[in-house]
């Protein structure tokens, strides 16, 4: 047995334990009143205590009540020496009461202290107090040896069983507190993850929208510097305005997507490729995708197509979506850019964080993203579980 087994305080004596339930409080208060009534009746019904003797007996009872309260408070606060002092005082009063003829008071003090010491004190100290109480009872009760030993053994066993019950309830209470703390931490973690997810969606939507607007506005500026036709410049400005409107719409859609309320990914890619004049191929049997996987495909497709138009203007862009058994694969390719397809300086617009954001999004979902030059053009390949 470890040292903690003998010197550790029982769980039931902790000062921070939960308050007792209402039925338990009623039962406890009723039991104490019954016990007090038994002591008073057993002491004064014999007619031995009259006059000053009755005053002395009442003093024993009052002192016993005070010491029991002190023992309860000290053990609950886990203060060993004050609790032992109260226990010693109760043993003295029990001996005086027995010697003075208050057998009922003495017996209840010995028996109650024997049980309470095992329930409320560390096992080593509790066993010592219980032993002292039971030995005093056996020596001074006047009962036969077998009856005295039987009573003492029964009281000791009762106290130890009550201690085990208190330990079990304390362990159950600690496990319940740990479970509550774990649930609270899990709920907080889920809330933080949800906020991070929403922030990422809003960031990606705005980054894509603003980057696309910047492409068109930069092209319009360069056209103005070169004296281009008014209609050509106007087309660029109108395109930038359209991208701003679409960015606002996509911001609302990003929040809806987290609730699974968006249109299928295939339909989205049809709209995207039609608007950007890119080729689209869908392989496999289309099926609904999880919200996060669907959003990843949407954002990567948008970012890749925008980058192709920005860095390789005039090139042919092809988008391929493949439904695999346990994943979905998106591929965006663009050919070599056409000569003179973009005014000088257009490829330098944008934030430069698109590829990094796409890769982070894929890794968060347990997927992967690769991007790099191929046959003079550029290829982006995304695969995420779905």
XYZ file of C-alpha atoms in Angstrom:
386
model
C 0.000 0.000 0.000
C 1.263 3.452 -0.836
C 1.809 6.270 1.614
C -1.033 8.179 -0.046
C -3.423 5.351 0.878
C -2.768 5.880 4.585
C -2.175 9.632 4.698
C -4.479 10.874 1.928
C -7.727 12.596 2.809
C -10.903 10.847 1.667
C -12.748 12.421 -1.254
C -15.828 13.048 0.858
C -13.985 15.524 3.104
C -13.136 18.050 0.374
C -14.271 21.580 1.078
C -15.212 22.212 -2.569
C -17.646 19.313 -2.883
C -21.043 19.941 -4.390
C -23.904 20.839 -2.013
C -26.165 17.970 -0.984
C -29.499 17.537 -2.659
C -32.701 18.620 -0.930
C -33.852 15.092 0.004
C -30.400 14.314 1.431
C -30.478 17.502 3.513
C -33.905 16.591 4.897
C -32.798 13.053 5.784
C -29.594 14.318 7.420
C -31.415 16.945 9.494
C -34.096 14.446 10.509
C -31.501 11.887 11.558
C -29.681 14.414 13.718
C -32.911 15.453 15.431
C -33.796 11.824 16.137
C -30.302 11.179 17.519
C -30.552 14.250 19.770
C -33.941 13.111 21.005
C -32.563 9.659 21.805
C -29.635 11.169 23.774
C -31.852 13.538 25.752
C -34.454 10.883 26.503
C -31.912 8.207 27.367
C -30.057 10.567 29.687
C -32.896 12.227 31.590
C -35.579 9.516 31.523
C -33.723 7.450 34.155
C -34.179 10.119 36.822
C -30.492 10.102 37.744
C -29.905 13.687 36.664
C -31.684 16.314 38.714
C -30.590 19.700 39.954
C -26.925 20.415 39.368
C -26.417 16.945 37.921
C -28.840 17.848 35.138
C -26.859 21.021 34.481
C -23.654 18.998 34.227
C -25.297 16.522 31.822
C -26.583 19.396 29.717
C -23.066 20.807 29.651
C -21.716 17.496 28.359
C -24.293 17.537 25.589
C -23.546 21.148 24.635
C -19.801 20.564 24.644
C -20.264 17.391 22.570
C -22.345 19.282 20.022
C -19.708 22.013 19.787
C -16.857 19.541 19.386
C -18.764 17.586 16.734
C -19.297 20.797 14.774
C -15.601 21.642 15.142
C -14.608 18.136 14.039
C -16.875 18.437 10.992
C -15.491 21.847 9.968
C -11.855 20.899 10.561
C -12.106 17.647 8.610
C -13.960 19.363 5.793
C -11.186 21.977 5.611
C -8.620 19.133 5.795
C -6.996 20.448 8.971
C -5.781 17.326 10.725
C -4.601 18.588 14.120
C -7.728 20.630 14.963
C -9.828 17.604 13.951
C -7.765 15.308 16.212
C -8.106 17.817 19.078
C -11.897 17.764 18.713
C -11.843 13.953 18.617
C -9.774 13.818 21.797
C -12.221 16.167 23.507
C -15.124 13.921 22.503
C -13.351 10.862 23.940
C -12.850 12.704 27.242
C -16.501 13.767 27.400
C -17.618 10.226 26.566
C -15.515 8.847 29.420
C -16.863 11.477 31.851
C -20.423 10.825 30.730
C -20.019 7.059 31.209
C -18.480 7.550 34.627
C -21.298 9.955 35.543
C -24.057 7.576 34.486
C -24.965 9.084 31.072
C -24.554 5.730 29.304
C -26.571 6.706 26.237
C -24.532 9.836 25.566
C -21.248 7.987 26.084
C -22.208 5.090 23.822
C -23.379 7.354 21.016
C -20.219 9.468 21.263
C -17.938 6.416 21.102
C -19.852 4.763 18.261
C -20.369 7.960 16.283
C -16.735 9.025 16.624
C -15.543 5.543 15.569
C -17.567 5.810 12.353
C -16.925 9.502 11.628
C -13.155 9.207 12.096
C -12.874 6.545 9.381
C -15.159 8.493 7.036
C -13.705 11.967 7.524
C -9.979 11.595 8.374
C -6.937 10.133 6.591
C -6.957 6.376 7.079
C -3.992 6.287 9.483
C -5.408 9.003 11.744
C -8.954 7.713 11.386
C -7.960 4.173 12.334
C -6.156 5.489 15.427
C -9.177 7.544 16.554
C -11.554 4.687 15.796
C -9.383 2.253 17.719
C -9.275 4.568 20.720
C -13.057 5.029 20.659
C -13.790 1.311 20.333
C -11.270 0.304 23.000
C -12.796 2.874 25.372
C -16.237 1.500 24.602
C -15.143 -2.107 25.133
C -13.429 -1.351 28.438
C -16.071 0.959 29.951
C -19.360 -0.300 28.540
C -19.598 -3.216 30.982
C -20.801 -5.587 28.265
C -19.577 -9.146 27.881
C -16.323 -9.538 25.945
C -17.911 -11.203 22.918
C -20.715 -8.633 22.726
C -18.284 -5.746 23.094
C -15.936 -7.070 20.427
C -18.859 -7.748 18.097
C -20.217 -4.239 18.531
C -16.781 -2.674 18.099
C -16.049 -4.745 14.994
C -19.418 -3.865 13.482
C -18.887 -0.159 14.057
C -15.388 -0.317 12.555
C -16.662 -2.181 9.491
C -19.540 0.289 9.089
C -17.130 3.222 9.192
C -14.827 1.672 6.589
C -17.736 0.838 4.257
C -19.016 4.399 4.540
C -15.498 5.630 3.756
C -15.386 3.473 0.607
C -18.789 4.824 -0.413
C -17.593 8.390 0.066
C -14.474 7.626 -1.976
C -16.585 6.164 -4.785
C -18.882 9.180 -4.807
C -15.867 11.512 -4.782
C -14.303 9.672 -7.720
C -17.582 9.813 -9.598
C -17.847 13.532 -8.907
C -14.303 14.160 -10.162
C -14.965 12.166 -13.323
C -18.151 14.144 -13.881
C -16.264 17.427 -13.451
C -13.595 16.260 -15.887
C -16.245 15.255 -18.393
C -17.932 18.635 -18.090
C -14.588 20.389 -18.548
C -13.823 18.225 -21.588
C -17.213 18.994 -23.108
C -16.745 22.712 -22.482
C -13.282 22.604 -24.069
C -14.651 20.636 -27.020
C -17.471 23.128 -27.522
C -15.033 26.035 -27.336
C -12.684 24.325 -29.786
C -15.564 23.668 -32.176
C -16.635 27.316 -31.952
C -13.101 28.511 -32.660
C -12.791 26.101 -35.583
C -16.096 27.334 -36.985
C -14.968 30.952 -36.689
C -11.680 30.104 -38.388
C -13.542 28.315 -41.168
C -15.860 31.253 -41.757
C -12.933 33.688 -41.650
C -11.053 31.583 -44.211
C -14.068 31.466 -46.532
C -14.626 35.210 -46.340
C -10.895 35.829 -46.852
C -10.741 33.582 -49.909
C -13.854 35.066 -51.473
C -12.666 38.638 -50.997
C -9.114 37.821 -52.090
C -10.381 36.245 -55.298
C -12.875 39.023 -55.988
C -10.449 41.855 -55.319
C -7.679 40.172 -57.290
C -9.958 39.768 -60.307
C -11.113 43.376 -60.042
C -7.506 44.519 -59.861
C -6.719 42.598 -63.056
C -9.461 44.392 -64.980
C -8.758 47.823 -63.468
C -5.024 47.507 -64.124
C -5.755 46.512 -67.710
C -8.060 49.525 -68.055
C -5.342 51.838 -66.697
C -2.733 50.487 -69.107
C -5.186 50.802 -71.983
C -5.826 54.427 -71.084
C -2.097 55.074 -70.959
C -1.758 53.627 -74.455
C -4.737 55.534 -75.816
C -6.989 52.509 -76.389
C -10.522 52.826 -77.636
C -13.099 54.037 -75.151
C -15.246 50.922 -75.624
C -12.369 48.618 -74.789
C -11.640 50.493 -71.586
C -15.316 50.483 -70.719
C -15.457 46.705 -71.060
C -12.694 46.372 -68.492
C -14.421 48.723 -66.047
C -17.742 46.915 -66.476
C -15.968 43.599 -65.878
C -14.445 44.957 -62.654
C -17.873 46.135 -61.520
C -19.319 42.733 -62.264
C -16.573 41.068 -60.229
C -17.381 43.332 -57.257
C -21.052 42.321 -57.414
C -20.135 38.662 -57.705
C -17.781 38.998 -54.727
C -20.622 40.228 -52.544
C -22.840 37.393 -53.740
C -20.114 34.820 -53.139
C -19.564 36.124 -49.623
C -23.165 35.292 -48.824
C -22.837 31.969 -50.612
C -19.753 31.040 -48.588
C -21.776 31.264 -45.386
C -24.582 29.276 -46.952
C -22.121 26.645 -48.138
C -21.137 25.905 -44.558
C -24.762 24.868 -44.057
C -24.830 22.798 -47.235
C -27.166 25.147 -49.096
C -25.154 25.800 -52.282
C -25.778 24.465 -55.766
C -23.792 21.364 -56.834
C -20.123 21.861 -57.658
C -20.666 20.706 -61.234
C -23.221 23.448 -61.872
C -20.882 26.019 -60.370
C -18.033 24.952 -62.653
C -20.340 25.174 -65.665
C -21.136 28.793 -64.789
C -17.474 29.589 -64.081
C -16.135 28.108 -67.322
C -18.888 29.711 -69.386
C -18.093 33.101 -67.908
C -14.338 32.687 -68.341
C -14.608 30.942 -71.732
C -12.777 27.847 -70.526
C -13.288 24.198 -71.437
C -14.911 21.879 -68.894
C -14.826 18.085 -68.594
C -16.562 16.109 -65.828
C -15.539 12.502 -65.237
C -17.241 9.899 -63.077
C -20.709 9.882 -61.627
C -21.577 13.247 -60.023
C -22.599 13.089 -56.354
C -23.129 15.584 -53.546
C -19.904 16.641 -51.843
C -19.325 17.582 -48.198
C -19.585 21.315 -47.607
C -15.877 21.861 -46.948
C -14.727 19.712 -49.877
C -17.182 21.456 -52.189
C -15.939 24.849 -51.054
C -12.343 23.807 -51.616
C -13.100 22.786 -55.207
C -14.930 26.059 -55.837
C -12.217 28.286 -54.403
C -9.355 26.458 -56.088
C -11.155 26.543 -59.442
C -11.806 30.273 -59.092
C -8.252 31.031 -58.024
C -6.653 28.875 -60.718
C -8.762 30.310 -63.538
C -8.173 33.868 -62.311
C -4.421 33.242 -62.150
C -4.477 31.829 -65.674
C -6.213 34.929 -66.997
C -3.891 37.198 -65.040
C -0.538 35.553 -65.711
C -1.233 33.886 -69.063
C -3.737 36.101 -70.895
C -4.919 34.734 -74.186
C -4.080 31.144 -73.239
C -6.535 28.253 -73.483
C -7.859 27.171 -70.069
C -9.246 23.676 -69.454
C -10.968 22.519 -66.257
C -11.456 18.845 -65.372
C -13.496 17.519 -62.443
C -13.227 13.802 -61.632
C -15.411 11.986 -59.109
C -13.230 9.216 -57.638
C -14.452 6.451 -55.283
C -13.296 8.197 -52.091
C -12.179 11.611 -53.311
C -12.763 14.326 -55.866
C -10.073 15.633 -58.190
C -9.927 19.028 -59.845
C -7.432 19.898 -62.562
C -7.001 23.315 -64.167
C -4.579 23.678 -67.076
C -3.678 26.620 -69.229
C -1.583 26.627 -72.373
C 1.310 28.885 -73.254
C 0.164 32.532 -73.175
C -0.420 34.247 -76.501
C 2.129 36.836 -77.539
C 1.090 40.352 -76.679
C -1.984 39.002 -74.950
C -1.642 41.309 -71.993
C -0.507 44.836 -71.445
C 2.853 45.053 -69.704
C 2.612 44.931 -65.929
C -0.724 43.114 -65.732
C 0.814 39.890 -64.457
C 2.278 41.711 -61.496
C -1.102 42.626 -60.050
C -2.639 40.660 -57.205
C -1.538 39.596 -53.754
C 0.624 36.600 -54.625
C -0.884 34.438 -51.877
C -3.313 32.435 -54.055
C -1.219 29.285 -54.414
C -0.323 29.231 -50.715
C -3.973 29.630 -49.710
C -5.075 26.828 -52.045
C -2.457 24.440 -50.637
C -3.370 25.269 -47.025
C -7.045 24.674 -47.771
C -6.305 21.242 -49.258
C -4.063 20.190 -46.353
C -6.674 21.200 -43.775
C -9.081 18.736 -45.402
C -6.524 15.931 -45.539
C -5.984 16.359 -49.283
C -3.165 17.619 -51.441
C -2.552 20.247 -54.084
C 0.240 20.448 -56.636
C 0.928 23.282 -59.032
C 3.681 23.920 -61.505
C 4.649 24.580 -65.129
C 3.791 22.001 -67.789
C 4.333 22.135 -71.585
C 4.903 25.869 -71.476
C 1.735 26.490 -69.496
C 0.631 25.879 -65.929
C -1.184 23.009 -64.193
C -3.029 22.964 -60.846
C -4.191 19.621 -59.443
C -6.341 19.321 -56.318
C -7.465 16.117 -54.624
C -9.557 16.127 -51.441
C -11.527 13.408 -49.663
C -15.201 13.339 -50.574
